[in-house]
PDB file of C-alpha atoms in Angstrom:
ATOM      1  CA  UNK A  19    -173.732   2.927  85.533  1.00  0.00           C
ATOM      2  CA  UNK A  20    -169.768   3.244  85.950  1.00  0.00           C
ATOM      3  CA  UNK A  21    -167.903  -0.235  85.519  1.00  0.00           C
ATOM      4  CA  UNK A  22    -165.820  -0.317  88.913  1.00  0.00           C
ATOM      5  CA  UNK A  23    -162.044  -0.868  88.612  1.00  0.00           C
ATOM      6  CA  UNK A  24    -160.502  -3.614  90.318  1.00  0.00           C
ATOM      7  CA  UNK A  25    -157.049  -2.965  91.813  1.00  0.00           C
ATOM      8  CA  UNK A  26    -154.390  -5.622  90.088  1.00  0.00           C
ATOM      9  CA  UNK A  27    -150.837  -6.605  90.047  1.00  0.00           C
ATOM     10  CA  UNK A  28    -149.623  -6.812  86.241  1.00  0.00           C
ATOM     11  CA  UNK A  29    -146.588  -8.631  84.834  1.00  0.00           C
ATOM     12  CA  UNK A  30    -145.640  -8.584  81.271  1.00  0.00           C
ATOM     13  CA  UNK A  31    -143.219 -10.936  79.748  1.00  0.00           C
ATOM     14  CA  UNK A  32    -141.681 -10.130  76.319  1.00  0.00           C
ATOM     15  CA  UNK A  33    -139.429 -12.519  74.141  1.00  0.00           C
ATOM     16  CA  UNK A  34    -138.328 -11.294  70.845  1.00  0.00           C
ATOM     17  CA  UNK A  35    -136.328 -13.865  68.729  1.00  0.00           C
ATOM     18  CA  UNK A  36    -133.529 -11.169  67.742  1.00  0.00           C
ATOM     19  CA  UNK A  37    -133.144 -11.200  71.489  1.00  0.00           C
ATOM     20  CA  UNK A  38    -131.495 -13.828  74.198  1.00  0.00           C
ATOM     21  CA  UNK A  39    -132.839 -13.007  77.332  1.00  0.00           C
ATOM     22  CA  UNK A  40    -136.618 -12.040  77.618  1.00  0.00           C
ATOM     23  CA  UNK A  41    -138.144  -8.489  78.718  1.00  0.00           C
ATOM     24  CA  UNK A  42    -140.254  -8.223  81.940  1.00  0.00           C
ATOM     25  CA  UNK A  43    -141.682  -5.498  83.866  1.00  0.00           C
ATOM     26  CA  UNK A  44    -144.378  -5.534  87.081  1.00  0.00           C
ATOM     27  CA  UNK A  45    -146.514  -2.449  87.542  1.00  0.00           C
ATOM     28  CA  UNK A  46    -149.864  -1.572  89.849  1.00  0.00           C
ATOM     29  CA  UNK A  47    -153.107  -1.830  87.105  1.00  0.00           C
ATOM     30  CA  UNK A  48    -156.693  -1.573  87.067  1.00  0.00           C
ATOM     31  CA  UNK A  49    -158.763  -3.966  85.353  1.00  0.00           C
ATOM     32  CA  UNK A  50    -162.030  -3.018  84.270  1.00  0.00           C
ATOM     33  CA  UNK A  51    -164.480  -6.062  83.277  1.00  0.00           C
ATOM     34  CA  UNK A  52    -166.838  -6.055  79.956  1.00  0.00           C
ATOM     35  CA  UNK A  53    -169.348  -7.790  78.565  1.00  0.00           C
ATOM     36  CA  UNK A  54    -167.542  -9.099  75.912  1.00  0.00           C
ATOM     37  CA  UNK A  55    -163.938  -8.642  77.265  1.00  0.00           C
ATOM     38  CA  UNK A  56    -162.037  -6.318  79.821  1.00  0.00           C
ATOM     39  CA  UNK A  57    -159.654  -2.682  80.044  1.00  0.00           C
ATOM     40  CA  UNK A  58    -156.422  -3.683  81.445  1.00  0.00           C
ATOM     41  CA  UNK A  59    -154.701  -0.483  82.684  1.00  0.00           C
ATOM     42  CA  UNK A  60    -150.767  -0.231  83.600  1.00  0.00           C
ATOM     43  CA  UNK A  61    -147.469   2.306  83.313  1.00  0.00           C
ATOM     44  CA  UNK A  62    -144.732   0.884  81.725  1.00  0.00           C
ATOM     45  CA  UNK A  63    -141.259   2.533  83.223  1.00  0.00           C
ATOM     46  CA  UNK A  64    -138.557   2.767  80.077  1.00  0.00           C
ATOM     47  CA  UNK A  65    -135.754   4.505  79.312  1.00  0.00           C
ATOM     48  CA  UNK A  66    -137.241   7.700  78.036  1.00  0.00           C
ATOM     49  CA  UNK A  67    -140.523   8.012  80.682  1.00  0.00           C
ATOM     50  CA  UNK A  68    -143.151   6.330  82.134  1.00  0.00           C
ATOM     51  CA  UNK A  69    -145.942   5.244  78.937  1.00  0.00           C
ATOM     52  CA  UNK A  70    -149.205   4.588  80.217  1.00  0.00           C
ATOM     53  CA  UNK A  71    -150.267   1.263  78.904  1.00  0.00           C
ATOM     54  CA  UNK A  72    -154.044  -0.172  78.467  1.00  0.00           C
ATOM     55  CA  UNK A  73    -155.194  -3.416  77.113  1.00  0.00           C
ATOM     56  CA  UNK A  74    -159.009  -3.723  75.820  1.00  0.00           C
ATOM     57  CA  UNK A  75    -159.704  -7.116  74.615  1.00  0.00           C
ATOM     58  CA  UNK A  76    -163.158  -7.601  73.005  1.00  0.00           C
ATOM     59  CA  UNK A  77    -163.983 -11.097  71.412  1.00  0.00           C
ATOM     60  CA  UNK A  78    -161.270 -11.870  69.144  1.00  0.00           C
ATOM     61  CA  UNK A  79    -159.385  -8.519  69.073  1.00  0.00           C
ATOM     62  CA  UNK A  80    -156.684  -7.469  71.369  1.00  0.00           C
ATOM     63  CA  UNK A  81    -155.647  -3.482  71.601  1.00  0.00           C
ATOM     64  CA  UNK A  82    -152.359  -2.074  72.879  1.00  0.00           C
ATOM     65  CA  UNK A  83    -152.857   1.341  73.657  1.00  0.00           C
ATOM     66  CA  UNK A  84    -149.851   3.920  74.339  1.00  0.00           C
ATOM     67  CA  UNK A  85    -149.740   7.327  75.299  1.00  0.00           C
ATOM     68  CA  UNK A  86    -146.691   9.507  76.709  1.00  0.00           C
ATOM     69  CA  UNK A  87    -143.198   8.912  74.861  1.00  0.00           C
ATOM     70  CA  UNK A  88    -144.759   6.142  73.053  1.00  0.00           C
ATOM     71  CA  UNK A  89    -147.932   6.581  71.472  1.00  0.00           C
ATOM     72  CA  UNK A  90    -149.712   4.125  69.612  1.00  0.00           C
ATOM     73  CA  UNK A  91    -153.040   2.113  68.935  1.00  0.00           C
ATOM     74  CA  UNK A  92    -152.609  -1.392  67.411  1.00  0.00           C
ATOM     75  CA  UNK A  93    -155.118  -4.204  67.547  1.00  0.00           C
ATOM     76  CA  UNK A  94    -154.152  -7.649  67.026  1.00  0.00           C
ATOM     77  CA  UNK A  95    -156.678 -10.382  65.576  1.00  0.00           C
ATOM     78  CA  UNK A  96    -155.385 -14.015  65.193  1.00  0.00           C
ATOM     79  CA  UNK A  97    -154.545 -15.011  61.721  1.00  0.00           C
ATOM     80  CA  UNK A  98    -154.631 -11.031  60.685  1.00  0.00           C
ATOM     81  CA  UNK A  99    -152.140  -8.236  59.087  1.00  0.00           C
ATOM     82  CA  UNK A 100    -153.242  -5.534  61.371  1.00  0.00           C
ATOM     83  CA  UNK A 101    -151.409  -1.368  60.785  1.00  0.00           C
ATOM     84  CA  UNK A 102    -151.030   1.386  62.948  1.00  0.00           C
ATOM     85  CA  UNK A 103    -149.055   4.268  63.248  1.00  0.00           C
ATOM     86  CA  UNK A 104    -146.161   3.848  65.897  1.00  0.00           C
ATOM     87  CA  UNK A 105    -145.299   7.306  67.279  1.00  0.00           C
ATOM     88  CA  UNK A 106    -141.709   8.102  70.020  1.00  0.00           C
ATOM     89  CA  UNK A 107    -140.156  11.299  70.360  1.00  0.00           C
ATOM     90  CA  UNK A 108    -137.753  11.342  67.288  1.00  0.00           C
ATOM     91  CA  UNK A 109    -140.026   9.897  64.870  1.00  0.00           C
ATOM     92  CA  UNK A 110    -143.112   7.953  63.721  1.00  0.00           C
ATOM     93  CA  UNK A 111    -143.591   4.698  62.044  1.00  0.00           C
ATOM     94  CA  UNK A 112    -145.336   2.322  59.888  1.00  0.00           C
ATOM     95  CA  UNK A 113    -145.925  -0.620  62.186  1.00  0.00           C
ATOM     96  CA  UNK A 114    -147.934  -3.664  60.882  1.00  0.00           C
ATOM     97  CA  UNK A 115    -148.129  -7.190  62.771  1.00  0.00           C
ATOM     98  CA  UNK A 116    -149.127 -10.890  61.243  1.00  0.00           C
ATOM     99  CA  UNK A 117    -150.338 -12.021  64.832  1.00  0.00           C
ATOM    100  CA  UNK A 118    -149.798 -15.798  64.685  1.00  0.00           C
ATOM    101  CA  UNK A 119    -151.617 -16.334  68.103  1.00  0.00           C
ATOM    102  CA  UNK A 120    -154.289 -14.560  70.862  1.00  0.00           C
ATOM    103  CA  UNK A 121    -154.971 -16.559  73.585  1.00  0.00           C
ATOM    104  CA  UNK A 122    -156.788 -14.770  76.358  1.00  0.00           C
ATOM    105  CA  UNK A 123    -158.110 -16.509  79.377  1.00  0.00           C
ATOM    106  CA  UNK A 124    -158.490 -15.418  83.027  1.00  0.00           C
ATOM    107  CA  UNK A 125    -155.761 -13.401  84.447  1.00  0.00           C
ATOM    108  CA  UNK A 126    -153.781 -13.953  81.266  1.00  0.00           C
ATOM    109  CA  UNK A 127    -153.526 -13.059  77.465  1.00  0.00           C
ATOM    110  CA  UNK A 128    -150.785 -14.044  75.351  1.00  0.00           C
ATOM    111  CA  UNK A 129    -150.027 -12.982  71.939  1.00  0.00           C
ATOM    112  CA  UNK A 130    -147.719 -14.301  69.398  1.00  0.00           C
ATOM    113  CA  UNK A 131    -146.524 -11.696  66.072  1.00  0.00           C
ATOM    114  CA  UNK A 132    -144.573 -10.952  63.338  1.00  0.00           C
ATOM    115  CA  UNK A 133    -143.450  -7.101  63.307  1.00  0.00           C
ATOM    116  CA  UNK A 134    -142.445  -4.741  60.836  1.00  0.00           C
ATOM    117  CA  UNK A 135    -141.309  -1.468  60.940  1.00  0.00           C
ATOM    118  CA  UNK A 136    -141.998   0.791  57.732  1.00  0.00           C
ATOM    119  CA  UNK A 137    -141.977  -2.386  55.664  1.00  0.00           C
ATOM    120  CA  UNK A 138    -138.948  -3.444  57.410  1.00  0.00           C
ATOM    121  CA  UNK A 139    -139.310  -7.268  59.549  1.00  0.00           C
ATOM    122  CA  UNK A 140    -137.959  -6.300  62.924  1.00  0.00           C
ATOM    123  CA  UNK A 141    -138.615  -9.764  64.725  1.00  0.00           C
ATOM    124  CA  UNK A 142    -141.037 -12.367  66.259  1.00  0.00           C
ATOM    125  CA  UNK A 143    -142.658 -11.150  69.199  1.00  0.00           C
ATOM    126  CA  UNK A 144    -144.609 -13.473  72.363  1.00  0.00           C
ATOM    127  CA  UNK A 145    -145.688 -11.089  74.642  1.00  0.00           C
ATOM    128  CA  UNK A 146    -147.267 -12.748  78.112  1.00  0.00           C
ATOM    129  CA  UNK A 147    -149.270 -10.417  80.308  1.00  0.00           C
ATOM    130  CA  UNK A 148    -150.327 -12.151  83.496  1.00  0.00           C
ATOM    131  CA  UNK A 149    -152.601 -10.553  86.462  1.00  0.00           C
ATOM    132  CA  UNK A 150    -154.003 -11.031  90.167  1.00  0.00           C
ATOM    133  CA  UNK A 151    -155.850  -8.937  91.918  1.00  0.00           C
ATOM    134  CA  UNK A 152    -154.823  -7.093  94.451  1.00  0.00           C
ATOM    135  CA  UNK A 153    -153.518  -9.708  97.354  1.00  0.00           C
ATOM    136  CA  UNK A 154    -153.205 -12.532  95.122  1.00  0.00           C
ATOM    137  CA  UNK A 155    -149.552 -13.635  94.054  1.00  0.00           C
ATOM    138  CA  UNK A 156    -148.479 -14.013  90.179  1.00  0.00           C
ATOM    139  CA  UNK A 157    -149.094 -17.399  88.836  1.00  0.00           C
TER     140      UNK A 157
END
C-alpha cells in the first residue's frame, strides 16, 4: 500500500552565527507520514536553481537530502560527528557536522550544528523547519 502525501506549507528558518540577519524561505511540500518518522518534501529557490529538498526523519536521525545544483545526503544524530559529501556546480566537498541538538515534534524539527567544510569550521548552524497542512497558517 502507497503512503498518501499530504499537501503542506513549509517554512525554513536558518541562523548561522557568522551571519546577522537569519535565512528564510516558504515553499509548497508534501509530507509523507511513517511509522517511525515522516518524508518532508520541498524546492528550495537559490541563486543558482531551484534544489529539490526532502527531509526523512526516523527515530533519532534527521536526513537532508539535495538534488539539482546542490546535491547532498547528510544525516544528523544528536550528540554525533556525522560526513557526507557536499556536491554544487564548481566543486565538491568534505562536509561533516557535530549536531548539538534534534528536536522534532509535530509540524516542527529543529536542529542545532557545528559545520565544517573539508576540515575547515565554517559556522554554527540552527536551522527551524516549521509546517501546516494545507489551509492551516504557520505557527
Amino acid at each position: 500500500m502507497a503512503i498518501e502525501p499530504k499537501r503542506v506549507r513549509v517554512r525554513q528558518k536558518t541562523t548561522i552565527s557568522e551571519i546577522a540577519e537569519p535565512i528564510e524561505l516558504q515553499a509548497e511540500g508534501l509530507y509523507y507520514e511513517l511509522k517511525t518518522g515522516f518524508i518532508l518534501t520541498f524546492d528550495q529557490e537559490r541563486e543558482d536553481g531551484v534544489v529539490p529538498t526532502t527531509i526523512k526523519y526516523t527515530t533519532g536521525r534527521l536526513a537532508l537530502i539535495c538534488k539539482g545544483p546542490i546535491e547532498m545526503n547528510h544525516s544528523f544524530i544528536e550528540g554525533r560527528l556525522t560526513q557526507s559529501l557536499y556536491k554544487n556546480p564548481y566543486m565538491s566537498m568534505t562536509m561533516a557536522t557535530t549536531t548539538e541538538r534534534l528536536d522534532v515534534a509535530d509540524g516542527r524539527c529543529r536542529f542545532v550544528y557545528e559545520l565544517s567544510m573539508n576540515e575547515d569550521v565554517a559556522g554554527n548552524y540552527d536551522v527551524d523547519v516549521t509546517w501546516t497542512f494545507e489551509g492551516g497558517e504557520f505557527a
